[in-house]
Amino acid sequence: KLDSDQLIIDAGQKQFGATTCSSCGMVYSADNPEDNFQHTQFHQRFLDSIKYVGWKKERVVAEFWDGKIILVLPDDPKYAVKKAEEVRRIADNELGFQQVTLSQPTQAKTFLFINTDRLVVGCLVAEPIRRAYRVLEQPEQNKDMTKDDFMDRHRAWCCSTVPEQALCGVSRIWVFSLARRQTIATRMLDTVRSTFMYGSYLTKEEIAFSDPTPDGKLFATKYCNT
Ligand code: ACO
Ligand code: ZN
């Protein structure tokens, strides 16, 4: 009797044990055929999208020991614009954005963080803007679980109705799941501030995040306070 119980327990654990693919970062259950299929579908397409072969004319705007940041502008050669779009699509997909179009395609600047393995592990899209509305801190008593869950799912942050001066809007910021918490987003944002407007370094107040996700909000809060 003990043995058969044990078998059932093992089967259950196998079925529900989640694995994280060490190359594409997808979390799936390897023993579930449907999950396996989805992973196989995703894996190669994802790796192809973030692969960076290197271009003769690339605009390197920052260099680090673990990678570099390149800037892609809308009038760049087709291969560069295409790669920027490919990575943006990945980010949009993860962010749950439906439309891939930008609000001002001709003025969008795409910053890509390339690591030493020649993978695009970070993407930031910045666009010039004129004003922004500050996301208001939720009152402490409203921070119960259900409310937070609701807010998180609906991304319905309460915004101030008073417009504030801003110059640069960050419409997307994304870092590859396996490369997070290594200051890649921080370094991309620092680079945006120093290169977005010729000859001046933007203050943190001059940068605005559009429609932040919970991750994005945590990051932005930390970034803006330091
Ligand atoms: N939870 C809590 N704090 C966080 C988180 C998090 N998920 N992410 C960043 N922070 C804070 C931490 O204090 C961190 O410092 P620490 O690691 O020393 O504690 C600090 O921000 C700096 O973090 P970075 O390492 O620079 O950020 P990272 O490179 O991991 O990228 C990002 C952050 C872009 C939000 C990443 O988690 C991501 O791509 N998430 C999924 C996509 C997403 O939600 N993007 C934001 C959308 S909003 C928009 O695009 C306008
Ligand atoms: Zn994979």
Short mmCIF file of C-alpha atoms and ligand atoms in Angstrom, two decimals:
data_model
loop_
_atom_site.label_atom_id
_atom_site.label_comp_id
_atom_site.label_asym_id
_atom_site.label_seq_id
_atom_site.Cartn_x
_atom_site.Cartn_y
_atom_site.Cartn_z
CA LYS A 1 0.00 0.00 0.00
CA LEU A 2 2.79 2.36 0.94
CA ASP A 3 4.46 1.76 -2.40
CA SER A 4 1.47 2.66 -4.50
CA ASP A 5 0.91 5.81 -2.45
CA GLN A 6 4.50 6.75 -3.05
CA LEU A 7 4.10 6.25 -6.77
CA ILE A 8 1.17 8.58 -6.94
CA ILE A 9 3.00 11.25 -5.00
CA ASP A 10 6.02 11.01 -7.28
CA ALA A 11 3.88 11.24 -10.38
CA GLY A 12 2.24 14.32 -9.01
CA GLN A 13 5.49 16.02 -8.24
CA LYS A 14 6.84 15.24 -11.67
CA GLN A 15 3.77 16.62 -13.31
CA PHE A 16 3.81 19.90 -11.43
CA GLY A 17 7.52 20.47 -10.98
CA ALA A 18 8.44 23.62 -12.81
CA THR A 19 11.71 23.96 -14.68
CA THR A 20 13.36 27.15 -15.83
CA CYS A 21 15.15 26.79 -19.15
CA SER A 22 18.67 28.04 -18.58
CA SER A 23 18.96 29.56 -22.04
CA CYS A 24 15.56 31.11 -22.81
CA GLY A 25 14.35 31.56 -19.24
CA MET A 26 10.91 30.07 -19.85
CA VAL A 27 9.33 28.45 -16.81
CA TYR A 28 7.49 25.29 -17.78
CA SER A 29 6.80 21.79 -16.60
CA ALA A 30 9.04 19.45 -18.57
CA ASP A 31 6.76 16.46 -18.09
CA ASN A 32 3.69 18.11 -19.47
CA PRO A 33 3.53 17.51 -23.24
CA GLU A 34 1.59 20.70 -23.88
CA ASP A 35 4.10 22.74 -21.87
CA ASN A 36 6.99 21.03 -23.59
CA PHE A 37 5.55 21.82 -26.97
CA GLN A 38 5.05 25.46 -26.02
CA HIS A 39 8.61 25.68 -24.80
CA THR A 40 10.02 24.16 -27.99
CA GLN A 41 7.96 26.61 -30.01
CA PHE A 42 9.19 29.56 -27.98
CA HIS A 43 12.82 28.62 -27.33
CA GLN A 44 14.46 28.94 -30.76
CA ARG A 45 12.37 31.89 -31.87
CA PHE A 46 13.29 33.76 -28.71
CA LEU A 47 17.01 33.02 -28.97
CA ASP A 48 17.02 34.03 -32.64
CA SER A 49 15.33 37.30 -31.73
CA ILE A 50 17.84 38.28 -29.07
CA LYS A 51 20.90 37.09 -31.00
CA TYR A 52 23.11 39.97 -32.07
CA VAL A 53 25.54 39.24 -34.90
CA GLY A 54 27.29 42.61 -34.81
CA TRP A 55 27.13 45.40 -37.33
CA LYS A 56 29.88 47.25 -39.14
CA LYS A 57 28.31 50.57 -38.23
CA GLU A 58 26.87 50.38 -34.76
CA ARG A 59 26.31 53.36 -32.47
CA VAL A 60 27.92 52.36 -29.17
CA VAL A 61 26.79 54.81 -26.48
CA ALA A 62 28.18 53.03 -23.41
CA GLU A 63 30.62 50.23 -22.67
CA PHE A 64 30.92 48.01 -19.61
CA TRP A 65 32.91 44.99 -18.55
CA ASP A 66 29.86 42.76 -19.14
CA GLY A 67 28.50 44.35 -22.28
CA LYS A 68 27.68 47.52 -24.18
CA ILE A 69 24.71 49.68 -25.04
CA ILE A 70 23.96 50.55 -28.65
CA LEU A 71 21.47 53.11 -29.90
CA VAL A 72 19.22 52.47 -32.90
CA LEU A 73 17.45 55.38 -34.60
CA PRO A 74 14.51 55.17 -37.05
CA ASP A 75 16.66 56.19 -40.04
CA ASP A 76 19.35 53.59 -39.42
CA PRO A 77 20.04 50.75 -41.92
CA LYS A 78 17.24 48.26 -42.29
CA TYR A 79 19.03 45.44 -40.45
CA ALA A 80 19.43 47.62 -37.37
CA VAL A 81 15.84 48.86 -37.37
CA LYS A 82 14.64 45.29 -37.89
CA LYS A 83 16.62 43.99 -34.91
CA ALA A 84 15.31 46.79 -32.70
CA GLU A 85 11.77 45.91 -33.76
CA GLU A 86 12.34 42.22 -33.13
CA VAL A 87 13.51 42.83 -29.56
CA ARG A 88 10.76 45.37 -28.96
CA ARG A 89 8.22 42.75 -29.98
CA ILE A 90 9.63 40.36 -27.38
CA ALA A 91 9.38 43.03 -24.72
CA ASP A 92 5.84 43.96 -25.78
CA ASN A 93 4.83 40.34 -25.69
CA GLU A 94 6.08 39.99 -22.13
CA LEU A 95 4.54 43.28 -21.08
CA GLY A 96 1.22 42.22 -22.56
CA PHE A 97 1.13 45.18 -24.93
CA GLN A 98 -1.08 44.41 -27.87
CA GLN A 99 0.00 46.96 -30.40
CA VAL A 100 3.59 47.04 -31.57
CA THR A 101 3.36 50.54 -33.02
CA LEU A 102 5.03 53.42 -31.27
CA SER A 103 3.32 56.70 -30.53
CA GLN A 104 5.96 58.65 -32.44
CA PRO A 105 7.86 56.12 -34.59
CA THR A 106 10.02 58.75 -36.28
CA GLN A 107 11.37 60.02 -32.99
CA ALA A 108 11.76 56.83 -31.00
CA LYS A 109 15.22 55.94 -29.78
CA THR A 110 15.85 52.29 -29.03
CA PHE A 111 18.67 51.44 -26.64
CA LEU A 112 19.85 47.82 -26.68
CA PHE A 113 22.10 46.26 -24.05
CA ILE A 114 24.31 43.61 -25.69
CA ASN A 115 26.09 41.21 -23.34
CA THR A 116 29.45 39.53 -23.95
CA ASP A 117 27.68 36.43 -25.32
CA ARG A 118 26.29 38.65 -28.10
CA LEU A 119 22.74 38.53 -26.83
CA VAL A 120 20.43 41.52 -26.56
CA VAL A 121 19.52 41.28 -22.88
CA GLY A 122 17.99 44.71 -22.45
CA CYS A 123 15.80 47.06 -24.44
CA LEU A 124 14.64 50.59 -23.68
CA VAL A 125 12.50 52.75 -25.96
CA ALA A 126 12.62 56.48 -25.30
CA GLU A 127 10.53 59.14 -26.98
CA PRO A 128 10.43 62.91 -26.60
CA ILE A 129 7.40 64.11 -24.64
CA ARG A 130 6.15 67.43 -23.34
CA ARG A 131 4.33 66.58 -20.12
CA ALA A 132 3.65 63.69 -17.81
CA TYR A 133 1.34 62.83 -14.93
CA ARG A 134 2.90 61.59 -11.74
CA VAL A 135 1.83 58.20 -10.43
CA LEU A 136 0.44 58.77 -6.95
CA GLU A 137 1.44 56.64 -4.02
CA GLN A 138 -1.46 54.53 -2.80
CA PRO A 139 -2.64 55.40 0.73
CA GLU A 140 -1.35 52.81 3.21
CA GLN A 141 -4.79 51.58 4.32
CA ASN A 142 -5.68 50.66 0.76
CA LYS A 143 -2.74 48.34 0.45
CA ASP A 144 -4.63 45.16 1.34
CA MET A 145 -4.04 42.08 -0.80
CA THR A 146 -7.18 42.10 -2.91
CA LYS A 147 -6.84 45.73 -3.82
CA ASP A 148 -3.19 45.35 -4.75
CA ASP A 149 -3.99 42.31 -6.84
CA PHE A 150 -6.67 44.21 -8.63
CA MET A 151 -4.40 47.18 -9.23
CA ASP A 152 -1.58 44.98 -10.43
CA ARG A 153 -3.74 43.16 -12.88
CA HIS A 154 -5.40 46.23 -14.26
CA ARG A 155 -2.42 48.50 -14.09
CA ALA A 156 -4.77 51.18 -12.91
CA TRP A 157 -2.37 53.38 -11.02
CA CYS A 158 -3.87 56.61 -9.75
CA CYS A 159 -2.33 59.50 -11.58
CA SER A 160 -2.16 63.12 -10.62
CA THR A 161 -4.26 65.44 -12.78
CA VAL A 162 -1.57 68.11 -12.69
CA PRO A 163 0.73 67.84 -15.68
CA GLU A 164 4.42 68.17 -15.04
CA GLN A 165 7.23 69.11 -17.31
CA ALA A 166 9.03 66.10 -18.72
CA LEU A 167 11.26 65.74 -21.73
CA CYS A 168 11.83 62.07 -22.20
CA GLY A 169 9.23 59.35 -22.02
CA VAL A 170 10.27 55.74 -21.46
CA SER A 171 7.57 53.79 -23.22
CA ARG A 172 9.21 50.41 -22.70
CA ILE A 173 11.96 49.01 -20.57
CA TRP A 174 12.70 45.32 -20.58
CA VAL A 175 15.53 43.10 -19.33
CA PHE A 176 15.88 39.39 -20.20
CA SER A 177 14.52 37.39 -17.26
CA LEU A 178 17.84 35.58 -16.68
CA ALA A 179 19.76 38.87 -16.61
CA ARG A 180 17.67 40.82 -14.11
CA ARG A 181 18.96 42.50 -10.93
CA GLN A 182 22.37 43.14 -12.49
CA THR A 183 21.75 46.89 -12.89
CA ILE A 184 21.16 46.55 -16.64
CA ALA A 185 17.98 48.66 -16.51
CA THR A 186 19.76 51.20 -14.30
CA ARG A 187 22.64 51.49 -16.74
CA MET A 188 20.32 51.81 -19.73
CA LEU A 189 18.43 54.62 -18.02
CA ASP A 190 21.65 56.41 -17.02
CA THR A 191 22.73 56.19 -20.66
CA VAL A 192 19.41 57.61 -21.86
CA ARG A 193 19.82 60.58 -19.55
CA SER A 194 23.29 61.38 -20.84
CA THR A 195 22.59 60.88 -24.55
CA PHE A 196 18.93 61.73 -25.10
CA MET A 197 19.47 65.45 -25.53
CA TYR A 198 22.69 66.64 -27.04
CA GLY A 199 24.84 68.51 -24.57
CA SER A 200 22.76 68.03 -21.44
CA TYR A 201 22.24 65.44 -18.76
CA LEU A 202 18.55 64.90 -18.01
CA THR A 203 17.46 64.96 -14.38
CA LYS A 204 15.40 62.09 -13.00
CA GLU A 205 12.38 64.43 -13.00
CA GLU A 206 12.71 65.01 -16.73
CA ILE A 207 12.18 61.33 -17.40
CA ALA A 208 8.73 59.78 -17.26
CA PHE A 209 7.69 56.11 -17.40
CA SER A 210 4.53 55.38 -19.32
CA ASP A 211 2.05 52.86 -17.97
CA PRO A 212 4.41 51.09 -15.55
CA THR A 213 4.00 47.41 -14.67
CA PRO A 214 4.45 46.33 -11.01
CA ASP A 215 8.09 45.41 -11.82
CA GLY A 216 8.52 48.69 -13.62
CA LYS A 217 7.07 50.64 -10.72
CA LEU A 218 9.38 48.97 -8.18
CA PHE A 219 12.36 49.66 -10.38
CA ALA A 220 11.36 53.27 -11.15
CA THR A 221 10.70 54.04 -7.49
CA LYS A 222 14.13 52.72 -6.55
CA TYR A 223 15.83 54.45 -9.45
CA CYS A 224 14.25 57.83 -8.81
CA ASN A 225 15.08 57.81 -5.10
CA THR A 226 18.74 57.07 -5.54
N1 ACO B 1 11.27 43.87 -7.50
C1 ACO B 1 11.75 44.72 -6.56
N2 ACO B 1 12.71 45.66 -6.81
C2 ACO B 1 13.19 45.73 -8.05
C3 ACO B 1 12.73 44.88 -9.09
C4 ACO B 1 11.73 43.91 -8.77
N3 ACO B 1 11.24 43.06 -9.68
N4 ACO B 1 13.41 45.17 -10.22
C5 ACO B 1 14.25 46.18 -9.91
N5 ACO B 1 14.13 46.53 -8.60
C6 ACO B 1 14.84 47.61 -7.87
C7 ACO B 1 15.85 47.01 -6.94
O1 ACO B 1 15.97 47.85 -5.83
C8 ACO B 1 17.11 47.01 -7.76
O2 ACO B 1 18.28 47.06 -7.00
P1 ACO B 1 18.85 45.72 -6.26
O3 ACO B 1 18.90 44.63 -7.29
O4 ACO B 1 20.20 46.14 -5.79
O5 ACO B 1 17.89 45.43 -5.16
C9 ACO B 1 16.98 48.29 -8.56
O6 ACO B 1 15.58 48.42 -8.79
C10 ACO B 1 17.75 48.29 -9.86
O7 ACO B 1 17.35 47.19 -10.66
P2 ACO B 1 18.09 46.77 -12.02
O8 ACO B 1 18.97 45.60 -11.79
O9 ACO B 1 18.71 47.96 -12.64
O10 ACO B 1 16.81 46.34 -12.88
P3 ACO B 1 16.72 45.13 -13.92
O11 ACO B 1 17.87 45.20 -14.86
O12 ACO B 1 16.50 43.87 -13.19
O13 ACO B 1 15.39 45.51 -14.75
C11 ACO B 1 13.02 45.65 -15.11
C12 ACO B 1 14.19 45.91 -14.14
C13 ACO B 1 13.28 46.36 -16.44
C14 ACO B 1 11.73 46.22 -14.51
C15 ACO B 1 12.91 44.12 -15.32
O14 ACO B 1 12.49 43.52 -14.13
C16 ACO B 1 11.95 43.69 -16.43
O15 ACO B 1 12.30 43.69 -17.60
N6 ACO B 1 10.70 43.29 -16.07
C17 ACO B 1 9.70 42.81 -17.01
C18 ACO B 1 9.26 43.87 -17.95
C19 ACO B 1 8.69 45.08 -17.22
O16 ACO B 1 7.81 44.96 -16.39
N7 ACO B 1 9.20 46.27 -17.56
C20 ACO B 1 8.74 47.55 -17.02
C21 ACO B 1 7.58 47.97 -17.79
S1 ACO B 1 7.12 49.63 -17.49
C22 ACO B 1 7.59 50.45 -18.88
O17 ACO B 1 8.06 49.87 -19.79
C23 ACO B 1 7.42 51.94 -18.97
ZN ZN B 2 14.31 27.32 -23.56
#
